[in-house]
Protein backbone atom coordinates (compact mmCIF):
# COMPACT_ATOMS: atom_id res chain seq x y z
CA UNK A 1 0.00 0.00 0.00
CA UNK A 2 1.39 3.40 -1.05
CA UNK A 3 0.10 6.68 0.35
CA UNK A 4 1.52 8.76 -2.51
CA UNK A 5 -0.43 10.20 -5.43
CA UNK A 6 0.97 10.31 -8.96
CA UNK A 7 -0.22 13.30 -11.02
CA UNK A 8 0.25 13.01 -14.78
CA UNK A 9 0.37 16.41 -16.52
CA UNK A 10 1.78 19.74 -15.33
CA UNK A 11 -0.80 22.13 -16.83
CA UNK A 12 -3.28 24.23 -14.83
CA UNK A 13 -5.25 21.13 -13.69
CA UNK A 14 -2.21 19.05 -12.67
CA UNK A 15 -0.52 22.01 -10.96
CA UNK A 16 -3.67 22.74 -8.94
CA UNK A 17 -3.90 19.06 -7.97
CA UNK A 18 -0.24 18.96 -6.89
CA UNK A 19 -0.47 22.18 -4.85
CA UNK A 20 -3.70 21.01 -3.19
CA UNK A 21 -2.14 17.68 -2.19
CA UNK A 22 0.86 19.52 -0.73
CA UNK A 23 -1.58 21.76 1.21
CA UNK A 24 -3.27 18.60 2.53
CA UNK A 25 0.08 17.06 3.53
CA UNK A 26 -0.29 14.16 1.07
CA UNK A 27 2.89 12.90 -0.62
CA UNK A 28 2.78 13.32 -4.42
CA UNK A 29 4.82 13.07 -7.62
CA UNK A 30 4.00 15.38 -10.55
CA UNK A 31 5.15 14.17 -13.98
CA UNK A 32 5.20 16.47 -17.03
CA UNK A 33 6.37 15.33 -20.45
CA UNK A 34 7.51 18.80 -21.59
CA UNK A 35 10.66 20.54 -20.30
CA UNK A 36 8.59 23.20 -18.48
CA UNK A 37 5.54 23.24 -16.25
CA UNK A 38 2.50 25.37 -17.16
CA UNK A 39 0.70 23.24 -19.74
CA UNK A 40 -0.59 24.40 -23.08
CA UNK A 41 -0.85 28.14 -22.20
CA UNK A 42 2.88 28.12 -21.37
CA UNK A 43 3.99 25.88 -24.25
CA UNK A 44 2.30 28.09 -26.87
CA UNK A 45 2.93 31.45 -25.17
CA UNK A 46 -0.71 32.51 -24.82
CA UNK A 47 -1.17 36.27 -24.79
CA UNK A 48 -4.09 37.76 -22.81
CA UNK A 49 -6.58 35.57 -21.01
CA UNK A 50 -10.33 35.23 -21.10
CA UNK A 51 -12.21 36.56 -19.15
CA UNK A 52 -10.30 39.61 -17.91
CA UNK A 53 -7.56 40.13 -20.52
CA UNK A 54 -4.74 39.74 -18.02
CA UNK A 55 -1.36 38.61 -19.48
CA UNK A 56 -1.34 34.80 -19.48
CA UNK A 57 2.22 34.17 -18.39
CA UNK A 58 2.15 36.39 -15.33
CA UNK A 59 -1.42 35.34 -14.41
CA UNK A 60 -0.65 31.62 -14.51
CA UNK A 61 2.84 31.85 -12.95
CA UNK A 62 1.50 31.51 -9.35
CA UNK A 63 0.20 28.04 -10.27
CA UNK A 64 3.79 26.95 -10.95
CA UNK A 65 5.16 28.78 -7.90
CA UNK A 66 2.70 26.93 -5.64
CA UNK A 67 4.34 23.57 -6.47
CA UNK A 68 7.95 24.66 -6.14
CA UNK A 69 9.94 23.56 -3.06
CA UNK A 70 6.91 21.94 -1.39
CA UNK A 71 7.57 19.28 1.24
CA UNK A 72 6.48 15.82 0.10
CA UNK A 73 6.03 16.90 -3.53
CA UNK A 74 8.44 15.70 -6.22
CA UNK A 75 8.27 17.35 -9.64
CA UNK A 76 9.66 15.65 -12.74
CA UNK A 77 9.75 17.35 -16.14
CA UNK A 78 10.74 15.80 -19.49
CA UNK A 79 9.23 12.61 -18.08
CA UNK A 80 6.19 10.45 -18.76
CA UNK A 81 4.79 7.10 -17.61
CA UNK A 82 5.55 4.14 -19.89
CA UNK A 83 3.97 1.22 -18.04
CA UNK A 84 1.54 0.71 -15.17
CA UNK A 85 0.79 -2.47 -13.22
CA UNK A 86 -0.77 -3.26 -9.84
CA UNK A 87 -4.04 -1.84 -8.66
CA UNK A 88 -5.67 0.87 -6.54
CA UNK A 89 -3.67 1.44 -3.38
CA UNK A 90 -0.56 -0.06 -4.93
CA UNK A 91 0.04 1.00 -8.54
CA UNK A 92 3.56 0.35 -9.88
CA UNK A 93 4.41 3.00 -12.46
CA UNK A 94 7.43 2.94 -14.77
CA UNK A 95 8.59 6.42 -15.75
CA UNK A 96 10.94 7.45 -18.57
CA UNK A 97 12.75 10.70 -17.77
CA UNK A 98 15.96 12.56 -18.54
CA UNK A 99 17.86 10.48 -15.96
CA UNK A 100 16.62 7.22 -17.51
CA UNK A 101 13.92 4.84 -16.30
CA UNK A 102 12.62 4.51 -12.77
CA UNK A 103 9.73 2.74 -11.04
CA UNK A 104 7.58 4.27 -8.33
CA UNK A 105 4.60 3.21 -6.24
CA UNK A 106 1.40 5.22 -6.02
CA UNK A 107 -1.79 4.57 -4.12
CA UNK A 108 -3.83 6.77 -6.47
CA UNK A 109 -3.30 8.48 -9.83
CA UNK A 110 -4.65 11.81 -11.10
CA UNK A 111 -4.75 12.11 -14.90
CA UNK A 112 -4.49 15.77 -16.01
CA UNK A 113 -3.08 15.32 -19.50
CA UNK A 114 -5.01 18.17 -21.14
CA UNK A 115 -5.64 18.73 -24.84
CA UNK A 116 -4.01 19.50 -28.20
CA UNK A 117 -5.07 22.11 -30.73
CA UNK A 118 -6.89 20.83 -33.82
CA UNK A 119 -4.44 20.70 -36.74
CA UNK A 120 -6.02 23.17 -39.19
CA UNK A 121 -4.20 21.51 -42.13
CA UNK A 122 -6.88 18.83 -41.89
CA UNK A 123 -9.48 21.33 -43.17
CA UNK A 124 -7.92 22.00 -46.57
CA UNK A 125 -10.30 24.74 -47.80
CA UNK A 126 -8.57 27.45 -45.75
CA UNK A 127 -5.00 26.81 -46.92
CA UNK A 128 -3.44 26.61 -43.45
CA UNK A 129 0.15 25.42 -43.82
CA UNK A 130 0.16 26.61 -47.46
CA UNK A 131 -0.48 30.39 -47.24
CA UNK A 132 1.71 31.92 -44.51
CA UNK A 133 -0.85 34.60 -43.64
CA UNK A 134 -3.48 32.02 -42.74
CA UNK A 135 -2.73 31.27 -39.09
CA UNK A 136 -4.65 29.53 -36.32
CA UNK A 137 -5.60 30.87 -32.87
CA UNK A 138 -2.64 29.10 -31.29
CA UNK A 139 -0.23 30.90 -33.68
CA UNK A 140 -2.14 34.13 -33.03
CA UNK A 141 -1.64 33.83 -29.25
CA UNK A 142 2.13 33.79 -29.82
CA UNK A 143 1.96 36.60 -32.41
CA UNK A 144 -0.10 38.77 -30.03
CA UNK A 145 2.45 38.17 -27.24
CA UNK A 146 4.88 40.32 -29.29
CA UNK A 147 4.74 44.13 -28.86
CA UNK A 148 3.53 44.61 -32.44
CA UNK A 149 1.30 42.32 -34.51
CA UNK A 150 3.00 41.50 -37.82
CA UNK A 151 1.82 39.19 -40.53
CA UNK A 152 4.13 36.21 -41.17
CA UNK A 153 4.72 36.63 -44.94
CA UNK A 154 6.42 40.04 -44.94
CA UNK A 155 6.42 41.39 -41.37
CA UNK A 156 3.92 44.15 -42.29
CA UNK A 157 1.28 45.29 -39.79
CA UNK A 158 -2.01 43.76 -41.06
CA UNK A 159 -4.76 46.34 -41.66
CA UNK A 160 -7.55 43.88 -42.43
CA UNK A 161 -7.78 40.89 -40.10
CA UNK A 162 -10.46 38.19 -40.26
CA UNK A 163 -11.33 35.37 -37.86
CA UNK A 164 -13.18 32.19 -38.87
CA UNK A 165 -14.92 30.40 -36.01
CA UNK A 166 -15.58 26.67 -35.60
CA UNK A 167 -12.54 25.32 -37.49
CA UNK A 168 -12.21 21.65 -36.55
CA UNK A 169 -15.25 21.84 -34.24
CA UNK A 170 -18.96 21.36 -34.96
CA UNK A 171 -17.92 19.92 -38.31
CA UNK A 172 -18.87 16.42 -39.40
CA UNK A 173 -16.51 16.60 -42.39
CA UNK A 174 -13.46 16.67 -40.10
CA UNK A 175 -15.07 14.28 -37.62
CA UNK A 176 -15.46 16.62 -34.63
CA UNK A 177 -19.11 17.35 -33.92
CA UNK A 178 -18.64 18.91 -30.48
CA UNK A 179 -18.21 22.62 -29.66
CA UNK A 180 -14.73 23.49 -28.35
CA UNK A 181 -16.31 25.99 -25.96
CA UNK A 182 -13.41 28.42 -25.60
CA UNK A 183 -12.81 29.65 -29.16
CA UNK A 184 -15.67 32.20 -29.50
CA UNK A 185 -14.49 34.02 -26.37
CA UNK A 186 -10.80 33.61 -27.25
CA UNK A 187 -11.44 35.15 -30.69
CA UNK A 188 -13.30 38.11 -29.12
CA UNK A 189 -10.26 38.71 -26.90
CA UNK A 190 -7.82 38.29 -29.80
CA UNK A 191 -9.88 40.69 -31.94
CA UNK A 192 -9.81 43.24 -29.10
CA UNK A 193 -6.03 42.80 -28.82
CA UNK A 194 -5.63 43.43 -32.57
CA UNK A 195 -7.59 46.69 -32.20
CA UNK A 196 -5.63 47.68 -29.07
CA UNK A 197 -2.35 47.24 -30.94
CA UNK A 198 -3.59 48.96 -34.10
CA UNK A 199 -6.83 50.94 -33.64
CA UNK A 200 -7.10 51.64 -37.38
CA UNK A 201 -7.23 47.91 -38.25
CA UNK A 202 -10.51 46.52 -39.61
CA UNK A 203 -11.39 43.31 -37.81
CA UNK A 204 -14.12 40.85 -38.85
CA UNK A 205 -15.33 37.68 -37.13
CA UNK A 206 -17.14 35.17 -39.39
CA UNK A 207 -19.39 32.95 -37.27
CA UNK A 208 -22.13 30.30 -37.36
CA UNK A 209 -23.27 31.08 -33.80
CA UNK A 210 -21.56 33.06 -31.06
CA UNK A 211 -21.12 30.93 -27.96
CA UNK A 212 -19.65 33.32 -25.43
CA UNK A 213 -21.62 31.42 -22.82
CA UNK A 214 -22.47 32.45 -19.26
CA UNK A 215 -20.65 35.49 -17.92
CA UNK A 216 -18.46 35.70 -21.04
CA UNK A 217 -21.22 37.31 -23.13
CA UNK A 218 -19.84 40.73 -22.17
CA UNK A 219 -16.77 40.00 -24.35
CA UNK A 220 -19.04 39.82 -27.42
CA UNK A 221 -20.52 43.26 -26.67
CA UNK A 222 -17.18 44.77 -25.65
CA UNK A 223 -15.57 43.64 -28.92
CA UNK A 224 -18.35 45.32 -30.95
CA UNK A 225 -19.25 48.38 -28.94
CA UNK A 226 -15.93 49.46 -27.48
CA UNK A 227 -13.54 48.25 -30.18
CA UNK A 228 -15.58 48.25 -33.40
CA UNK A 229 -15.05 44.57 -34.25
CA UNK A 230 -17.52 43.53 -36.99
CA UNK A 231 -19.40 40.23 -36.76
CA UNK A 232 -20.61 38.52 -39.96
CA UNK A 233 -22.92 35.52 -39.74
CA UNK A 234 -21.84 33.29 -42.57
CA UNK A 235 -19.67 30.50 -43.84
CA UNK A 236 -16.31 30.93 -45.54
CA UNK A 237 -15.96 28.44 -48.38
CA UNK A 238 -12.48 29.23 -49.64
CA UNK A 239 -9.38 31.37 -49.14
CA UNK A 240 -7.13 32.13 -52.11
CA UNK A 241 -4.05 34.36 -52.43
CA UNK A 242 -4.43 37.38 -54.72
CA UNK A 243 -2.07 40.37 -55.21
CA UNK A 244 -0.32 39.98 -51.84
CA UNK A 245 -3.59 39.56 -49.94
CA UNK A 246 -5.98 36.73 -49.12
CA UNK A 247 -9.29 36.68 -51.00
CA UNK A 248 -11.95 35.26 -48.71
CA UNK A 249 -15.04 33.85 -50.42
CA UNK A 250 -18.20 32.80 -48.66
CA UNK A 251 -21.86 33.40 -48.00
CA UNK A 252 -23.48 35.88 -45.61
CA UNK A 253 -26.33 33.82 -44.18
CA UNK A 254 -28.18 36.81 -42.67
CA UNK A 255 -28.15 38.92 -45.86
CA UNK A 256 -28.39 35.72 -47.95
CA UNK A 257 -25.73 36.61 -50.46
CA UNK A 258 -22.18 35.69 -51.49
CA UNK A 259 -19.18 37.80 -50.46
CA UNK A 260 -15.62 38.04 -51.69
CA UNK A 261 -13.41 40.30 -49.57
CA UNK A 262 -9.63 40.82 -49.27
CA UNK A 263 -7.74 40.39 -45.98
CA UNK A 264 -4.11 40.78 -44.88
CA UNK A 265 -4.29 38.12 -42.18
CA UNK A 266 -6.82 35.32 -41.56
CA UNK A 267 -7.07 33.55 -38.20
CA UNK A 268 -8.68 30.11 -37.92
CA UNK A 269 -10.38 29.37 -34.59
CA UNK A 270 -9.09 25.81 -34.44
CA UNK A 271 -10.64 23.86 -31.58
CA UNK A 272 -9.49 21.50 -28.85
CA UNK A 273 -8.91 17.75 -29.22
CA UNK A 274 -7.70 15.01 -26.87
CA UNK A 275 -3.92 14.93 -27.23
CA UNK A 276 -1.49 12.11 -27.86
CA UNK A 277 -0.51 12.16 -24.16
CA UNK A 278 -4.12 11.57 -23.12
CA UNK A 279 -4.52 8.69 -25.58
CA UNK A 280 -1.29 7.13 -24.28
CA UNK A 281 -2.30 7.36 -20.61
CA UNK A 282 -5.82 6.09 -21.39
CA UNK A 283 -4.25 2.99 -22.92
CA UNK A 284 -1.78 2.50 -20.03
CA UNK A 285 -4.53 2.76 -17.39
CA UNK A 286 -7.32 1.18 -19.41
CA UNK A 287 -9.47 4.31 -19.12
CA UNK A 288 -12.79 4.67 -20.93
CA UNK A 289 -13.11 7.45 -23.51
CA UNK A 290 -16.28 9.11 -24.72
CA UNK A 291 -17.11 9.05 -28.48
CA UNK A 292 -14.95 12.13 -29.26
CA UNK A 293 -11.93 10.61 -27.54
CA UNK A 294 -11.95 12.65 -24.30
CA UNK A 295 -11.71 10.70 -21.03
CA UNK A 296 -15.02 9.48 -19.63
CA UNK A 297 -15.74 9.79 -15.90
CA UNK A 298 -17.29 6.93 -13.94
CA UNK A 299 -20.53 8.94 -13.69
CA UNK A 300 -20.70 12.49 -14.99
CA UNK A 301 -23.44 13.46 -12.51
CA UNK A 302 -22.20 11.93 -9.28
CA UNK A 303 -18.49 11.21 -9.86
CA UNK A 304 -17.31 13.66 -12.55
CA UNK A 305 -13.65 13.53 -11.44
CA UNK A 306 -13.36 9.75 -11.01
CA UNK A 307 -12.48 7.17 -13.67
CA UNK A 308 -14.24 3.83 -13.77
CA UNK A 309 -10.84 2.31 -12.81
CA UNK A 310 -10.63 2.37 -9.01
CA UNK A 311 -8.00 4.73 -7.61
CA UNK A 312 -7.77 6.84 -10.80
CA UNK A 313 -9.04 10.44 -10.79
CA UNK A 314 -9.49 12.85 -13.73
CA UNK A 315 -9.20 16.62 -14.09
CA UNK A 316 -9.00 19.30 -16.75
CA UNK A 317 -9.26 19.50 -20.52
CA UNK A 318 -8.61 15.77 -21.00
CA UNK A 319 -12.29 15.37 -19.94
CA UNK A 320 -13.71 17.98 -22.36
CA UNK A 321 -12.87 21.44 -23.79
CA UNK A 322 -12.88 24.01 -21.00
CA UNK A 323 -11.29 27.21 -19.68
CA UNK A 324 -8.39 27.10 -17.25
CA UNK A 325 -10.47 28.23 -14.24
CA UNK A 326 -12.55 25.06 -14.56
CA UNK A 327 -9.38 23.00 -15.06
CA UNK A 328 -7.87 24.46 -11.88
CA UNK A 329 -11.06 23.84 -9.90
CA UNK A 330 -11.16 20.24 -11.14
CA UNK A 331 -7.50 19.71 -10.27
CA UNK A 332 -8.15 20.80 -6.68
CA UNK A 333 -11.30 18.65 -6.59
CA UNK A 334 -9.50 15.56 -7.89
CA UNK A 335 -6.79 16.08 -5.24
CA UNK A 336 -9.41 16.03 -2.48
CA UNK A 337 -11.05 12.92 -3.96
CA UNK A 338 -7.66 11.15 -4.21
CA UNK A 339 -6.68 12.11 -0.63
CA UNK A 340 -10.05 10.93 0.72
CA UNK A 341 -9.67 7.67 -1.18
CA UNK A 342 -6.23 6.98 0.32
CA UNK A 343 -7.42 7.86 3.82
CA UNK A 344 -10.44 5.55 3.60
CA UNK A 345 -8.21 2.69 2.42
CA UNK A 346 -5.84 3.30 5.30
CA UNK A 347 -8.88 3.08 7.63
CA UNK A 348 -8.55 6.69 8.81
C1 LIG B 1 -6.20 29.06 -28.35
C2 LIG B 1 -6.66 28.86 -26.93
C3 LIG B 1 -6.69 29.95 -26.08
C4 LIG B 1 -7.12 29.78 -24.75
N1 LIG B 1 -7.21 30.89 -23.97
C5 LIG B 1 -7.68 30.75 -22.70
C6 LIG B 1 -7.91 31.89 -21.90
O1 LIG B 1 -7.72 33.02 -22.37
N2 LIG B 1 -8.37 31.71 -20.63
C7 LIG B 1 -8.60 30.46 -20.12
O2 LIG B 1 -9.03 30.33 -18.97
N3 LIG B 1 -8.40 29.34 -20.87
C8 LIG B 1 -7.97 29.46 -22.15
N4 LIG B 1 -7.83 28.35 -22.93
C9 LIG B 1 -8.08 27.02 -22.34
C10 LIG B 1 -6.86 26.55 -21.52
O3 LIG B 1 -5.74 26.46 -22.38
C11 LIG B 1 -7.19 25.19 -20.90
O4 LIG B 1 -8.36 25.29 -20.12
C12 LIG B 1 -6.09 24.69 -19.98
O5 LIG B 1 -4.85 24.68 -20.64
C13 LIG B 1 -6.45 23.29 -19.50
O6 LIG B 1 -5.52 22.90 -18.54
P1 LIG B 1 -5.09 21.37 -18.39
O7 LIG B 1 -4.10 21.31 -17.30
O8 LIG B 1 -6.31 20.55 -18.30
O9 LIG B 1 -4.44 20.99 -19.80
P2 LIG B 1 -3.08 21.49 -20.49
O10 LIG B 1 -2.87 22.93 -20.32
O11 LIG B 1 -3.17 20.95 -21.90
O12 LIG B 1 -1.93 20.73 -19.69
C14 LIG B 1 -1.78 19.33 -19.78
C15 LIG B 1 -0.33 19.00 -19.54
O13 LIG B 1 -0.17 17.57 -19.49
C16 LIG B 1 1.02 17.21 -20.16
N5 LIG B 1 0.89 15.82 -20.61
C17 LIG B 1 0.03 15.33 -21.53
N6 LIG B 1 0.20 14.01 -21.65
C18 LIG B 1 1.18 13.65 -20.79
C19 LIG B 1 1.79 12.42 -20.49
N7 LIG B 1 1.39 11.28 -21.09
N8 LIG B 1 2.78 12.38 -19.56
C20 LIG B 1 3.19 13.54 -18.94
N9 LIG B 1 2.64 14.75 -19.21
C21 LIG B 1 1.64 14.80 -20.13
C22 LIG B 1 1.08 18.21 -21.33
O14 LIG B 1 2.40 18.32 -21.82
C23 LIG B 1 0.59 19.49 -20.66
O15 LIG B 1 1.65 20.23 -20.08
C24 LIG B 1 -7.46 28.49 -24.27
C25 LIG B 1 -7.41 27.39 -25.13
C26 LIG B 1 -7.08 27.58 -26.46
C27 LIG B 1 -7.14 26.41 -27.39
S1 LIG C 1 -16.79 28.01 -28.95
FE1 LIG C 1 -17.56 29.12 -30.75
S2 LIG C 1 -15.90 28.88 -32.30
FE2 LIG C 1 -15.56 27.34 -30.72
S3 LIG C 1 -16.58 25.51 -31.53
FE3 LIG C 1 -18.04 26.53 -30.13
S4 LIG C 1 -19.27 27.87 -31.46
FE4 LIG C 1 -17.44 27.26 -32.64
Short mmCIF file of C-alpha atoms and ligand atoms in Angstrom, two decimals, residues 8-14 31-34 38-41 46 48-50 79-81 112-115 117 137-138 141 182 186 272 277-278 280-281 315-318 322-325 327, ligand 1:
data_model
loop_
_atom_site.label_atom_id
_atom_site.label_comp_id
_atom_site.label_asym_id
_atom_site.label_seq_id
_atom_site.Cartn_x
_atom_site.Cartn_y
_atom_site.Cartn_z
CA UNK A 8 0.25 13.01 -14.78
CA UNK A 9 0.37 16.41 -16.52
CA UNK A 10 1.78 19.74 -15.33
CA UNK A 11 -0.80 22.13 -16.83
CA UNK A 12 -3.28 24.23 -14.83
CA UNK A 13 -5.25 21.13 -13.69
CA UNK A 14 -2.21 19.05 -12.67
CA UNK A 31 5.15 14.17 -13.98
CA UNK A 32 5.20 16.47 -17.03
CA UNK A 33 6.37 15.33 -20.45
CA UNK A 34 7.51 18.80 -21.59
CA UNK A 38 2.50 25.37 -17.16
CA UNK A 39 0.70 23.24 -19.74
CA UNK A 40 -0.59 24.40 -23.08
CA UNK A 41 -0.85 28.14 -22.20
CA UNK A 46 -0.71 32.51 -24.82
CA UNK A 48 -4.09 37.76 -22.81
CA UNK A 49 -6.58 35.57 -21.01
CA UNK A 50 -10.33 35.23 -21.10
CA UNK A 79 9.23 12.61 -18.08
CA UNK A 80 6.19 10.45 -18.76
CA UNK A 81 4.79 7.10 -17.61
CA UNK A 112 -4.49 15.77 -16.01
CA UNK A 113 -3.08 15.32 -19.50
CA UNK A 114 -5.01 18.17 -21.14
CA UNK A 115 -5.64 18.73 -24.84
CA UNK A 117 -5.07 22.11 -30.73
CA UNK A 137 -5.60 30.87 -32.87
CA UNK A 138 -2.64 29.10 -31.29
CA UNK A 141 -1.64 33.83 -29.25
CA UNK A 182 -13.41 28.42 -25.60
CA UNK A 186 -10.80 33.61 -27.25
CA UNK A 272 -9.49 21.50 -28.85
CA UNK A 277 -0.51 12.16 -24.16
CA UNK A 278 -4.12 11.57 -23.12
CA UNK A 280 -1.29 7.13 -24.28
CA UNK A 281 -2.30 7.36 -20.61
CA UNK A 315 -9.20 16.62 -14.09
CA UNK A 316 -9.00 19.30 -16.75
CA UNK A 317 -9.26 19.50 -20.52
CA UNK A 318 -8.61 15.77 -21.00
CA UNK A 322 -12.88 24.01 -21.00
CA UNK A 323 -11.29 27.21 -19.68
CA UNK A 324 -8.39 27.10 -17.25
CA UNK A 325 -10.47 28.23 -14.24
CA UNK A 327 -9.38 23.00 -15.06
C1 LIG B 1 -6.20 29.06 -28.35
C2 LIG B 1 -6.66 28.86 -26.93
C3 LIG B 1 -6.69 29.95 -26.08
C4 LIG B 1 -7.12 29.78 -24.75
N1 LIG B 1 -7.21 30.89 -23.97
C5 LIG B 1 -7.68 30.75 -22.70
C6 LIG B 1 -7.91 31.89 -21.90
O1 LIG B 1 -7.72 33.02 -22.37
N2 LIG B 1 -8.37 31.71 -20.63
C7 LIG B 1 -8.60 30.46 -20.12
O2 LIG B 1 -9.03 30.33 -18.97
N3 LIG B 1 -8.40 29.34 -20.87
C8 LIG B 1 -7.97 29.46 -22.15
N4 LIG B 1 -7.83 28.35 -22.93
C9 LIG B 1 -8.08 27.02 -22.34
C10 LIG B 1 -6.86 26.55 -21.52
O3 LIG B 1 -5.74 26.46 -22.38
C11 LIG B 1 -7.19 25.19 -20.90
O4 LIG B 1 -8.36 25.29 -20.12
C12 LIG B 1 -6.09 24.69 -19.98
O5 LIG B 1 -4.85 24.68 -20.64
C13 LIG B 1 -6.45 23.29 -19.50
O6 LIG B 1 -5.52 22.90 -18.54
P1 LIG B 1 -5.09 21.37 -18.39
O7 LIG B 1 -4.10 21.31 -17.30
O8 LIG B 1 -6.31 20.55 -18.30
O9 LIG B 1 -4.44 20.99 -19.80
P2 LIG B 1 -3.08 21.49 -20.49
O10 LIG B 1 -2.87 22.93 -20.32
O11 LIG B 1 -3.17 20.95 -21.90
O12 LIG B 1 -1.93 20.73 -19.69
C14 LIG B 1 -1.78 19.33 -19.78
C15 LIG B 1 -0.33 19.00 -19.54
O13 LIG B 1 -0.17 17.57 -19.49
C16 LIG B 1 1.02 17.21 -20.16
N5 LIG B 1 0.89 15.82 -20.61
C17 LIG B 1 0.03 15.33 -21.53
N6 LIG B 1 0.20 14.01 -21.65
C18 LIG B 1 1.18 13.65 -20.79
C19 LIG B 1 1.79 12.42 -20.49
N7 LIG B 1 1.39 11.28 -21.09
N8 LIG B 1 2.78 12.38 -19.56
C20 LIG B 1 3.19 13.54 -18.94
N9 LIG B 1 2.64 14.75 -19.21
C21 LIG B 1 1.64 14.80 -20.13
C22 LIG B 1 1.08 18.21 -21.33
O14 LIG B 1 2.40 18.32 -21.82
C23 LIG B 1 0.59 19.49 -20.66
O15 LIG B 1 1.65 20.23 -20.08
C24 LIG B 1 -7.46 28.49 -24.27
C25 LIG B 1 -7.41 27.39 -25.13
C26 LIG B 1 -7.08 27.58 -26.46
C27 LIG B 1 -7.14 26.41 -27.39
#
